[in-house]
Each structure stands twice: as structure tokens, then as C-alpha cells.
CSV table of C-alpha atoms in Angstrom, one decimal:
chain,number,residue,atom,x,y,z
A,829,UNK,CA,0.0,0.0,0.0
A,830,UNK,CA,2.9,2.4,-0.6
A,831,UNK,CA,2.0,6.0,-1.5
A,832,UNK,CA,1.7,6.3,-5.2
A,833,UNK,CA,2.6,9.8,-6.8
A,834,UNK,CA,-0.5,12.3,-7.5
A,835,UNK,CA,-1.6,14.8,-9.5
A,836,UNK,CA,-4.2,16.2,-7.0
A,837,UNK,CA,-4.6,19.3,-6.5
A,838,UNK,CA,-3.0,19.8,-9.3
A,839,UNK,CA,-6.1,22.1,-10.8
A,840,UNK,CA,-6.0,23.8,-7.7
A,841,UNK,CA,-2.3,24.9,-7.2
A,842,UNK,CA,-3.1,28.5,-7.7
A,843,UNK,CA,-5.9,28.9,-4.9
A,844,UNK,CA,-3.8,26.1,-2.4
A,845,UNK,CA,-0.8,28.6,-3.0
A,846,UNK,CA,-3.2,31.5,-2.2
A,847,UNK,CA,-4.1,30.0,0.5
A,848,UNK,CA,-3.7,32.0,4.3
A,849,UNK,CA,-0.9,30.8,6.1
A,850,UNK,CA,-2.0,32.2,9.8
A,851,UNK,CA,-5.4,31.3,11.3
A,852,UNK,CA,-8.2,34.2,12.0
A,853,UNK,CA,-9.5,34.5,15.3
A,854,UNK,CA,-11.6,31.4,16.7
A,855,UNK,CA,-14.8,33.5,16.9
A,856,UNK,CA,-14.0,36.1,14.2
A,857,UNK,CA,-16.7,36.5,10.8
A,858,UNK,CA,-15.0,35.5,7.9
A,859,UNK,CA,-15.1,37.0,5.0
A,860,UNK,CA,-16.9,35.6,1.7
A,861,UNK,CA,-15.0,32.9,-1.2
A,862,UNK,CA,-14.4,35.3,-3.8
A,863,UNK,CA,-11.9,35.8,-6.3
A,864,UNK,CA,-10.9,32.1,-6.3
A,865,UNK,CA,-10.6,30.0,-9.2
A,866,UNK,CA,-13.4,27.4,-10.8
A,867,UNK,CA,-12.8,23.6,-10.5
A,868,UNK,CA,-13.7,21.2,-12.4
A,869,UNK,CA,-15.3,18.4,-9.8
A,870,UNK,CA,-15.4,15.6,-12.5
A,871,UNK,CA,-11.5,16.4,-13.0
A,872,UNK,CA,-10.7,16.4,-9.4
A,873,UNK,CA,-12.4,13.4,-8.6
A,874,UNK,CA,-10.5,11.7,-10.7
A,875,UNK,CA,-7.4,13.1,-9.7
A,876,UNK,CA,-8.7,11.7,-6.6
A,877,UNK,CA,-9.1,7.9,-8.1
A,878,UNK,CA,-5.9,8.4,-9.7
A,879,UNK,CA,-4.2,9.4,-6.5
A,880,UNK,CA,-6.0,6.6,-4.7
A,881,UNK,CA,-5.3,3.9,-7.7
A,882,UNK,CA,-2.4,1.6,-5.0
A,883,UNK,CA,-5.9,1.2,-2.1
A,884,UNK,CA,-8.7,-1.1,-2.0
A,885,UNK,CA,-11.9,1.3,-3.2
A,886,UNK,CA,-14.4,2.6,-1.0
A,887,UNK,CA,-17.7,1.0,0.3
A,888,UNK,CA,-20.3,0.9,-2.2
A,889,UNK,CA,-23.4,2.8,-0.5
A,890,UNK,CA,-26.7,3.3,-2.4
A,891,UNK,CA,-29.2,5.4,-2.0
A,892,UNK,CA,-32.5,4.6,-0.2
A,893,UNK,CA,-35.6,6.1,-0.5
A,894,UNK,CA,-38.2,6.1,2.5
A,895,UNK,CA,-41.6,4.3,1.4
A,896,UNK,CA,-43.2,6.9,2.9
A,897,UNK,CA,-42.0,9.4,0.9
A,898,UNK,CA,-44.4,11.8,-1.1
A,899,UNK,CA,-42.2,13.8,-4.4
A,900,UNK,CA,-42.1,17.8,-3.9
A,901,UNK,CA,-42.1,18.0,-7.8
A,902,UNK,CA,-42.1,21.6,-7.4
A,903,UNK,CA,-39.3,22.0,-4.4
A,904,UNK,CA,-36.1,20.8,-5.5
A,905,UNK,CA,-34.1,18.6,-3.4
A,906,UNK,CA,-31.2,20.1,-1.1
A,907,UNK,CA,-28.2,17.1,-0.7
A,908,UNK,CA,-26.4,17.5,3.1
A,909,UNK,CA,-23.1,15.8,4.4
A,910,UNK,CA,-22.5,15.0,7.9
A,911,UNK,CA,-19.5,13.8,8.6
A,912,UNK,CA,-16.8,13.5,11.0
A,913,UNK,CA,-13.9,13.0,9.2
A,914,UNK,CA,-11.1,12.4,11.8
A,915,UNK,CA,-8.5,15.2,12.7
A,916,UNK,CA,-5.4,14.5,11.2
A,917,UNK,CA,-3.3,14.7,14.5
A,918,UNK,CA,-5.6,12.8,16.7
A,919,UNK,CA,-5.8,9.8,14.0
A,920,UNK,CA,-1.9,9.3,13.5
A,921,UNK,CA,-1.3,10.7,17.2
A,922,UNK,CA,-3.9,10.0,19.9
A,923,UNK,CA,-6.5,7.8,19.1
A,924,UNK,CA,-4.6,5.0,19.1
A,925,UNK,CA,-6.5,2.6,16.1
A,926,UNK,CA,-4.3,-0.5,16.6
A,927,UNK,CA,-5.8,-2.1,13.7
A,928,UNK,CA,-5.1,0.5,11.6
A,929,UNK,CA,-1.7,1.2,9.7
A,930,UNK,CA,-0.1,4.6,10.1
A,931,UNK,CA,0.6,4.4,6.8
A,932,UNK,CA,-3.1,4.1,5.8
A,933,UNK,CA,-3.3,7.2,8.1
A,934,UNK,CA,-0.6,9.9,6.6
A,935,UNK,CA,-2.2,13.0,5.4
A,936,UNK,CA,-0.5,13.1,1.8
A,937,UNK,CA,-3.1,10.1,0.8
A,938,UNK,CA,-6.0,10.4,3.2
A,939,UNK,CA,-7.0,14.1,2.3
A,940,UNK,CA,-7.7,12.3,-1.5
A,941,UNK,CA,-10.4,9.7,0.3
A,942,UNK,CA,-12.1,12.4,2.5
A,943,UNK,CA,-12.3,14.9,-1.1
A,944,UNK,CA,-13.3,11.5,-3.6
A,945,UNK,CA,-16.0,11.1,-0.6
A,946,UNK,CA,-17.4,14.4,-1.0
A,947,UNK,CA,-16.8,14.9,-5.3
A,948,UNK,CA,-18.7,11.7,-5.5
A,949,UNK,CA,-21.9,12.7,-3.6
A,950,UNK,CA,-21.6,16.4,-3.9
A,951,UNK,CA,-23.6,17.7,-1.3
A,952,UNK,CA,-25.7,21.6,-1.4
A,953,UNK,CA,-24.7,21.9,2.5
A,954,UNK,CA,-21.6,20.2,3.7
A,955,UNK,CA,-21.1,19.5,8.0
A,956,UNK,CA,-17.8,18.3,9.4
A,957,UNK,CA,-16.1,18.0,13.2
A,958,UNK,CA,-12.7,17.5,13.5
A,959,UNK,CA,-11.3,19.8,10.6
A,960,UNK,CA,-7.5,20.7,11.6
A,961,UNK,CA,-6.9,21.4,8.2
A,962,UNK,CA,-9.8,23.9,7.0
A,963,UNK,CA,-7.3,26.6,5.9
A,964,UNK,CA,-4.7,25.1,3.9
A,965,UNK,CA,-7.0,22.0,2.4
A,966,UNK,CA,-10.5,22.4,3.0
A,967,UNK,CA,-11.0,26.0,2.7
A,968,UNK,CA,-9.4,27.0,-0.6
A,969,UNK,CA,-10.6,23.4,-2.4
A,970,UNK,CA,-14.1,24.0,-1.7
A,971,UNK,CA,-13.6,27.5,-2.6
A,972,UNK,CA,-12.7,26.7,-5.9
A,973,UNK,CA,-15.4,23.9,-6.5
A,974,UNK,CA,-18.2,26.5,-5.4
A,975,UNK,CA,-18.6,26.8,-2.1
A,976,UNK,CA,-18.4,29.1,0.6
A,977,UNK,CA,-16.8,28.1,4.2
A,978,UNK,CA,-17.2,28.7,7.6
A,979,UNK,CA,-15.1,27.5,10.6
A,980,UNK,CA,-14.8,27.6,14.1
A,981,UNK,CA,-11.9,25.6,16.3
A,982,UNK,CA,-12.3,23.9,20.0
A,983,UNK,CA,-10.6,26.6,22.2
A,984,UNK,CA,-9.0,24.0,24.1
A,985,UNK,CA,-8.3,21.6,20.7
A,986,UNK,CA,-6.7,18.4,21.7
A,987,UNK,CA,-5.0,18.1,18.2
A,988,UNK,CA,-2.6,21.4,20.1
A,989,UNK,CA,-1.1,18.5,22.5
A,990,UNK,CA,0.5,16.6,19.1
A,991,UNK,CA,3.8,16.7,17.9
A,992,UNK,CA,3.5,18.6,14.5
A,993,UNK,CA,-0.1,19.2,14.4
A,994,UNK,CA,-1.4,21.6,11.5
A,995,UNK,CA,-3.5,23.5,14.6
A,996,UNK,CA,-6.2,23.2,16.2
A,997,UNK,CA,-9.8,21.0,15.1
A,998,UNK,CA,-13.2,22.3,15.2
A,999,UNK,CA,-16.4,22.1,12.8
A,1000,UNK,CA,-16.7,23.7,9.6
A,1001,UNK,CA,-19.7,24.2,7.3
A,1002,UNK,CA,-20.0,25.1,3.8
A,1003,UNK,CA,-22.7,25.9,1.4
A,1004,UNK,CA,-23.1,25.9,-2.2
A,1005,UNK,CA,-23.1,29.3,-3.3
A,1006,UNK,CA,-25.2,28.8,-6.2
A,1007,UNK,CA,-28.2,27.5,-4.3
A,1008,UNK,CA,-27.8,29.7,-1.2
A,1009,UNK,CA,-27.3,33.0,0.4
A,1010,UNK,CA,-26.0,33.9,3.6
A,1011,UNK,CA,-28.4,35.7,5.5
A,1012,UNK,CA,-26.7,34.8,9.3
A,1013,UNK,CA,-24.3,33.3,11.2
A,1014,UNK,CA,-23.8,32.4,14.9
A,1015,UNK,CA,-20.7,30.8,16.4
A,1016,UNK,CA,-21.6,29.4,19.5
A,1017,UNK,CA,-19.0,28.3,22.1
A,1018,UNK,CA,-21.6,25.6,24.3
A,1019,UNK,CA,-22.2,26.2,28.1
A,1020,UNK,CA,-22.8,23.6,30.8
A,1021,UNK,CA,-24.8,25.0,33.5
A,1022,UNK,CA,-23.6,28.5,32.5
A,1023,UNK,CA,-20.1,27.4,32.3
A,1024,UNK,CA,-18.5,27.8,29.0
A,1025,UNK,CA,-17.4,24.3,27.7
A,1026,UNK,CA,-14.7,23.1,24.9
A,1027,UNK,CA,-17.3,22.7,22.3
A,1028,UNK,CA,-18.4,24.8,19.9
A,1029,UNK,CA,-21.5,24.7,17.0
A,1030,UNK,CA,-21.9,27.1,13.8
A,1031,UNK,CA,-25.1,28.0,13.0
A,1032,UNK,CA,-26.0,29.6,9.7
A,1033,UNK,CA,-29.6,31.0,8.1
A,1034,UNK,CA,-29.3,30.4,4.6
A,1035,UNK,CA,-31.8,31.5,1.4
A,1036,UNK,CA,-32.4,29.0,-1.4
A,1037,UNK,CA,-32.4,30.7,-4.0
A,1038,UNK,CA,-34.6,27.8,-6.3
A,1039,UNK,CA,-37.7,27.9,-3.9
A,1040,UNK,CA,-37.4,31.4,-1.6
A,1041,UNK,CA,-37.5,29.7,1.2
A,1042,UNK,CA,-35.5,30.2,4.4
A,1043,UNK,CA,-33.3,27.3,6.1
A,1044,UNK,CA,-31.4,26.8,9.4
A,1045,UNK,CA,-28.3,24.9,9.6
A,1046,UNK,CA,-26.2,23.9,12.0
A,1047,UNK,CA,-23.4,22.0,13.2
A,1048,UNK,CA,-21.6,21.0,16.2
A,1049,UNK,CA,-19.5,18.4,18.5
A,1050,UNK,CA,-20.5,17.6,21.4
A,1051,UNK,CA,-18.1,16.1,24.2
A,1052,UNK,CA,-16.7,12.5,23.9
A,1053,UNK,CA,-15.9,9.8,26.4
A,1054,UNK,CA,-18.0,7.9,29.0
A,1055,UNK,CA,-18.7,9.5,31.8
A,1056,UNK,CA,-19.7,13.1,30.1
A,1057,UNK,CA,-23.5,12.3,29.7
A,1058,UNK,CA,-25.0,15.1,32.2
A,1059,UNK,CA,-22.4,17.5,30.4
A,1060,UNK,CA,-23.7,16.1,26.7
A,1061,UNK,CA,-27.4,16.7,27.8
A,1062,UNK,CA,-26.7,20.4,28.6
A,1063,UNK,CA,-24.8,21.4,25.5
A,1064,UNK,CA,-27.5,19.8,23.9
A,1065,UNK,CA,-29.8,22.3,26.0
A,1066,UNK,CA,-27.7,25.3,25.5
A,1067,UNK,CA,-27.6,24.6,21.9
A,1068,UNK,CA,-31.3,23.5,21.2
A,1069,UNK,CA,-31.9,27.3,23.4
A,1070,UNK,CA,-29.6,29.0,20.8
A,1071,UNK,CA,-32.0,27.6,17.4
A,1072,UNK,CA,-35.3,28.6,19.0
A,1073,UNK,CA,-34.2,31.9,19.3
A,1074,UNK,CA,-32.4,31.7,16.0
A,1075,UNK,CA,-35.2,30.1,13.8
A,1076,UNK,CA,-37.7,31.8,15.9
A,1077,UNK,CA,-35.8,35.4,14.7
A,1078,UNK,CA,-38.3,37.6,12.4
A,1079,UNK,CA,-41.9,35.6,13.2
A,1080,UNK,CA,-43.2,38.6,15.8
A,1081,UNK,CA,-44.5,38.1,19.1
A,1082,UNK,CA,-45.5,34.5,20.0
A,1083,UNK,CA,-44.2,33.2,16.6
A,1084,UNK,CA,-45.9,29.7,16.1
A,1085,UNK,CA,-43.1,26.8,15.3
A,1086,UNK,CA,-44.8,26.3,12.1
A,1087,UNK,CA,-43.9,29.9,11.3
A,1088,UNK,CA,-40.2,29.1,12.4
A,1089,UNK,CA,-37.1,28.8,10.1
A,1090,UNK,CA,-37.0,25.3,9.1
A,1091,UNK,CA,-34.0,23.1,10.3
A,1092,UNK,CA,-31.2,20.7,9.7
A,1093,UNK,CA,-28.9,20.3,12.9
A,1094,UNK,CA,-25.6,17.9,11.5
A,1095,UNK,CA,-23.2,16.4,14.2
A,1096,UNK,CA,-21.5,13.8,16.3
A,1097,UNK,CA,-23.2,14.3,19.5
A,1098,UNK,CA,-21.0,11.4,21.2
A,1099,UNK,CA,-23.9,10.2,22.2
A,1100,UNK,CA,-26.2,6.5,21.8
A,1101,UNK,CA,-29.8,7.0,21.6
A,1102,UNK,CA,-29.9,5.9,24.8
A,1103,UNK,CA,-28.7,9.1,25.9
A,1104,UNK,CA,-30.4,12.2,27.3
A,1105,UNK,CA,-29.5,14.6,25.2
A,1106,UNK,CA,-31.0,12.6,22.1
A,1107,UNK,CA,-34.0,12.2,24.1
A,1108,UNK,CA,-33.6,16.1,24.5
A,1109,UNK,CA,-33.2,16.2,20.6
A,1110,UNK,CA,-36.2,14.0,19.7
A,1111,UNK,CA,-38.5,16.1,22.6
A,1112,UNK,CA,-37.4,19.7,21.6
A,1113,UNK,CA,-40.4,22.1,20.6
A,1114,UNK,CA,-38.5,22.4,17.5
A,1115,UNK,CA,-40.3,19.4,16.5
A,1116,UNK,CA,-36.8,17.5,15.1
A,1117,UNK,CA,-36.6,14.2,13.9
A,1118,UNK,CA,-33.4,11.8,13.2
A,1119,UNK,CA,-33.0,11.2,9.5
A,1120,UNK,CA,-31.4,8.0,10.3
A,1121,UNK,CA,-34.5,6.1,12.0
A,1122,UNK,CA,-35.9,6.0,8.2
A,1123,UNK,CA,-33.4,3.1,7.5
A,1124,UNK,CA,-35.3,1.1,10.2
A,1125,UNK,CA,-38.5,-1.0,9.4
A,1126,UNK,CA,-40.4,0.9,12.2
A,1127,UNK,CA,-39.3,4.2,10.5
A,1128,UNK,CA,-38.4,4.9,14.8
A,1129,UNK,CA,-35.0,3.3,15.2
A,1130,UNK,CA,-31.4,4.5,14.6
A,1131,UNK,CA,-29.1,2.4,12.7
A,1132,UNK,CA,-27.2,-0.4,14.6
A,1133,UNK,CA,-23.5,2.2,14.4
A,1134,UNK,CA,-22.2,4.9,12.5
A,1135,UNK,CA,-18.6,4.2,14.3
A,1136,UNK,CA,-16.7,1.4,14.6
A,1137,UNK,CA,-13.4,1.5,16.0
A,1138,UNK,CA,-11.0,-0.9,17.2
A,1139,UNK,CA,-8.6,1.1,20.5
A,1140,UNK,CA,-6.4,-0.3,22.8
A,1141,UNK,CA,-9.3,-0.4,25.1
A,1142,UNK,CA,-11.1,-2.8,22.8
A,1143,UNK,CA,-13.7,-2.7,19.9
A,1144,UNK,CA,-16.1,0.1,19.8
A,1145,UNK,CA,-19.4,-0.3,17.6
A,1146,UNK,CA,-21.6,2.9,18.1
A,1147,UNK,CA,-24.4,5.2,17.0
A,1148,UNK,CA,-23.2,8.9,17.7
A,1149,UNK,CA,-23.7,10.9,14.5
A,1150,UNK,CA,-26.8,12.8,13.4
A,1151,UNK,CA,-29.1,14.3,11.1
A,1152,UNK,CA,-31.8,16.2,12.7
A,1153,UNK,CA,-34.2,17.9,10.8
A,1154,UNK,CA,-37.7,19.9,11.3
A,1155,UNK,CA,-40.2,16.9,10.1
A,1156,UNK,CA,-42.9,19.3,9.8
A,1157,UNK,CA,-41.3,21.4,7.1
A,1158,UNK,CA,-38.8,18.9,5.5
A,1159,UNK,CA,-39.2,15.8,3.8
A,1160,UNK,CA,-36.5,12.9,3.5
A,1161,UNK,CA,-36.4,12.6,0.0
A,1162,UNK,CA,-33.6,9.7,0.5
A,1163,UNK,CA,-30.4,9.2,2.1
A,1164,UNK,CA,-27.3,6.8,1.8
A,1165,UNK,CA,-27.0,3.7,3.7
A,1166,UNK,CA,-25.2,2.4,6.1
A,1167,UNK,CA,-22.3,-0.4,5.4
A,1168,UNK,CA,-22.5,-3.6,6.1
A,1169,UNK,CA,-20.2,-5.5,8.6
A,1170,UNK,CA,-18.6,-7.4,5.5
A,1171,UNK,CA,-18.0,-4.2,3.8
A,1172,UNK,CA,-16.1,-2.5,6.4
A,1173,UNK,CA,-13.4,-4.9,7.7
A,1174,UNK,CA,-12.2,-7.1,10.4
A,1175,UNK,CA,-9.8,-4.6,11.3
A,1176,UNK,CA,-12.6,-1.9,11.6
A,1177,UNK,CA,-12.2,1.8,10.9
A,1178,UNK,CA,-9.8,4.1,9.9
A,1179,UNK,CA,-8.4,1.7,7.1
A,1180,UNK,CA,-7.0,2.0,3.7
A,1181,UNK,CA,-10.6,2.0,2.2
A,1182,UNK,CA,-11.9,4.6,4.3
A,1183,UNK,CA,-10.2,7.7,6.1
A,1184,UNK,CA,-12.2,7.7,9.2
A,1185,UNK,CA,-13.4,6.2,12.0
A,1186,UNK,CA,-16.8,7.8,11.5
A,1187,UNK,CA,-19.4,7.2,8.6
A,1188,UNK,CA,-20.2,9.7,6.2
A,1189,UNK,CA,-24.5,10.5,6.6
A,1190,UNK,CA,-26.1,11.7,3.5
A,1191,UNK,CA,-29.7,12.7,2.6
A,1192,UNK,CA,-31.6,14.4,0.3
A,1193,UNK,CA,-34.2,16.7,1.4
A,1194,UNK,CA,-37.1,19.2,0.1
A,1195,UNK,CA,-39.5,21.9,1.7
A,1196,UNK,CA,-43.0,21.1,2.7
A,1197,UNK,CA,-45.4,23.3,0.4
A,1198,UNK,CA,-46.5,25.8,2.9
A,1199,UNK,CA,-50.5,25.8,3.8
A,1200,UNK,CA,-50.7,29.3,2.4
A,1201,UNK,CA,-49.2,28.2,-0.8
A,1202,UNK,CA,-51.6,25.2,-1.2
A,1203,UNK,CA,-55.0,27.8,-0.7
């Protein structure tokens, strides 16, 4: 599995070069994408393939579509990513995979799987934790293929304790600026009980600019590790507070949830089902429902992981990433499935088919037609 020579990038020297070499302040606005230049995604993906020609391919997912599912002929679908895709430090210098090579780990090859992930689904609105390299990778390549990027790091990032690390990892969240405009951003640092925490969420209101209609998104990473459950349940309060007032924004005095910004909250909650803070999730007045629980017969349970790791510790198979969206306004139009046991590995994830020990999450979704629009 040696590390075959690669043209990628290669399309993209000028706006990599262009790059920023020093980090903007954690919490600062950024500025917009401009003035970068166009990318062919058919040509980078298979820059990507060509790069990635020495490794076993990826997983074959399809996509499945709920049976439930009525067509919005006249409301376009919207395609959204959630994914954690593994900081670069913590995967070659903390998180201890055992069954994973370090050299199916080293950055020069496993930047090419995380991009031919995203060229080969291409997602409208793109959600991912543990980004250490936003401004010298992710920033300036999704510039050029159309998107525009935001990002906010952990203040306390653990990726800041490794050897060489590229800084510190937080979420970032991009948009395709042909579909959408930016109408507002909030970057939330999360409290516990008033207290500030180490995890952070970006939260953007976003215009379609095929329908007219408004959307929420947001995007966050709540605290790992057993043990953290009270502390996960009230980030997940503090940040649940944070969208009601956000979506809430503009509807007048008593606003009715149906008058609300519609929404699509994206993360790794490091939570099971089990946990409060889903329970908190799946209770909220913003009347959210996990994408995911479609796979399921009974349309009401999550799939069986969307990690599986194998530490020191021992093996780890577990359901901790979501897609949460407003069921009242949205409609799963599909999403991509989970793989199989066979298809991922004995030796689990990270591996030299797939650059993280978290699953990509994928679905396609579509506004409700509003009751005034269908009088």
C-alpha cells in the first residue's frame, strides 16, 4: 500500500498557494470565497481515483428512499453531508486505532479519500467536526469547487497537544453558493450550567435561491468519552436554546413553530440513543426528527453504528452521529446507507478503504409546500 505519486490538487495549485498561512481568530466572521478560481469536480475526482489507484476502493453505498416518501415536484431537493472526518493529529497521534496502519493514516493520501468522498456525492450543505486542516485544504478546495466556508476551532483543541499538528480541530460548514445566500451566522461556544465548555457549534440561516424559502443549519460536536452524559445533555440544552431563538428570529411576538425557520442540525453528539440529550433532541419544541430512524422497518430506530473503531481499550461499535431535521417542514427525500459489517473490515475503521473512523451521513431533502401556498 505504498503511497503512489499524485496529481491532485493539481487544478487547484493556484488557490492552495493562495491560501492564508496564519489562522483568523476562533470566533471572528469570515469574510466571503471570492476571487478564487473554478474547479472542475469531475476532474478532481478523478485526480482523486488516480491518486488513490495503489488502495482497496471505498464502500459501495446506495441510495435509499423512504416508502413513505411523497415527491415535492415543485421543491427541488437540497443534498447535506454529515461527517466527521477524523483530525489529522488525533488519528496518527492519539486515538490509538491498533488495527489500523499509520501508513493508511498519513495525510498526503487520506485528504484524497475524505475529497473523492465528498466529489462523488456532492452535497448543497456540507457538516464536518474535527477539521485541523480547513485553511490550507479544506478551505481554498471547496472554494474553488463553489462553495463558501465557515469554521470555528475547540478553544482548548486536543490536536494542540501533538507533535506537528497543522493547529487546532473544530467544525466547519459550507454551502453551495449557487443554491444559497448567507443571511446569518452564529458561532456558539456551548455552556454547561452556565459554564463555558470546549465545544463549539456554527449556526447559519441560509436562502435558497430555487424555492425562496429560508433554512437553518447547524453544526456541532458535542463532548466524547463515558462519563460526560450530564455534560452532553446540557450542551444539547444550551444549543437547542440557541436555534429557538435563532429560527424563531423575524416571526413577531409568540411566533408559532410552524412559522419558524425550518432546520437541519448535523453532528457527532458522542452520544447512543440511549442518551439524554437525544431524548432532548427528539422532545425539543423544535419538533426535530433523526433522519437516520428511516433506514429502520419501524421508521423509529437508529441504525445499529455509525462508528466502529477498534482502540487499545477494545472494539467500539456505536451510533453517535446525526441528522436532525424539522419533520414538519422537511421531507426525507432519500439518504445513503449504512455499510455492512462485511463491507467495512475485520480490522474496523480508519483503514485503507476509508479515512475515518466515523461514517459519512447523506440525505436528500425538500421543503414542505407551505398551507398558504396550497389555498
Amino acid at each position: 500500500m505504498g503511497s503512489g505519486g499524485s496529481r491532485l490538487f493539481g487544478t487547484l495549485a493556484q488557490s492552495l498557494t493562495s491560501a492564508p498561512s496564519a489562522q483568523p481568530e476562533p470566533y471572528r466572521e469570515e469574510s466571503p470565497d471570492r476571487d478564487v478560481s473554478e474547479v472542475d469536480p469531475d476532474q478532481l475526482l478523478r485526480e482523486c481515483e488516480e491518486a488513490l489507484r495503489r488502495r482497496p476502493a471505498r464502500p459501495h453505498r446506495d441510495l435509499v428512499f423512504p416508502n413513505a416518501t411523497v415527491p415535492y415536484k415543485h421543491n427541488p431537493s437540497i443534498r447535506v453531508m454529515q461527517w466527521n472526518i477524523l483530525a489529522q493529529a488525533l488519528g496518527e497521534g492519539r486515538d490509538g486505532f491498533v488495527r489500523c496502519p499509520l501508513e493508511a493514516l498519513n495525510w498526503h493520501e487520506r485528504k484524497y479519500l475524505i475529497l473523492e468522498e465528498i466529489l462523488t456525492y456532492r452535497p448543497d450543505i456540507l457538516c464536518l467536526q474535527e477539521v485541523d486542516h480547513y485553511y490550507d485544504t479544506f478551505q481554498p478546495v471547496m472554494a474553488g469547487l463553489g462553495y463558501q466556508g465557515s469554521f470555528l476551532a475547540k478553544p482548548w483543541s486536543p490536536c494542540l497537544d501533538v507533535e506537528q499538528n497543522n493547529g487546532p480541530d473544530g467544525c466547519a460548514l459550507f454551502y453551495r453558493r449557487s443554491r444559497f445566500t448567507l443571511q446569518s451566522t452564529a458561532h456558539l461556544r456551548l455552556s454547561a450550567m452556565m459554564l463555558p465548555t470546549n465545544q463549539v457549534a456554527i449556526v447559519q440561516t441560509l436562502g435558497c435561491q430555487l424555492t425562496g424559502r429560508r433554512l437553518c443549519v447547524a453544526v456541532t460536536h458535542l463532548k466524547a468519552r463515558s462519563g460526560w452524559e450530564r455534560l452532553r445533555s446540557a450542551q444539547g440544552a444550551d444549543l437547542l436554546q440557541s436555534l429557538q431563538t435563532i429560527t424563531s428570529r423575524g416571526g413577531g411576538q409568540g411566533a408559532a413553530a410552524t412559522a419558524a425557520t425550518p432546520l437541519i442540525v448535523c453532528g457527532d453528539f458522542n452520544a447512543e440513543p440511549s442518551e439524554d440529550v437525544y431524548r432532548r433532541f427528539s422532545s425539543s419544541p423544535l419538533g426535530l426528527s433523526s433522519v437516520y430512524k428511516l433506514l429502520s422497518s419501524d421508521g423509529e430506530t437508529e441504525p445499529a453504528y455509525t462508528t466502529w473503531k477498534i482502540r487499545p481499550t477494545g472494539e467500539s461499535c456505536s451510533t453517535l452521529d446525526y441528522i436532525w431535521y424539522t419533520r414538519s417542514a422537511l421531507a426525507v427525500d432519500s439518504l445513503l446507507n449504512i455499510p455492512t459489517e462485511e463491507q467495512i473490515g475485520p480490522d474496523r475503521l480508519p483503514s485503507y478503504h476509508y479515512p475515518s473512523d466515523h461514517l459519512s451521513l447523506l440525505c436528500d431533502v425538500s421543503f414542505r409546500e407551505e398551507p398558504h401556498r396550497l389555498m
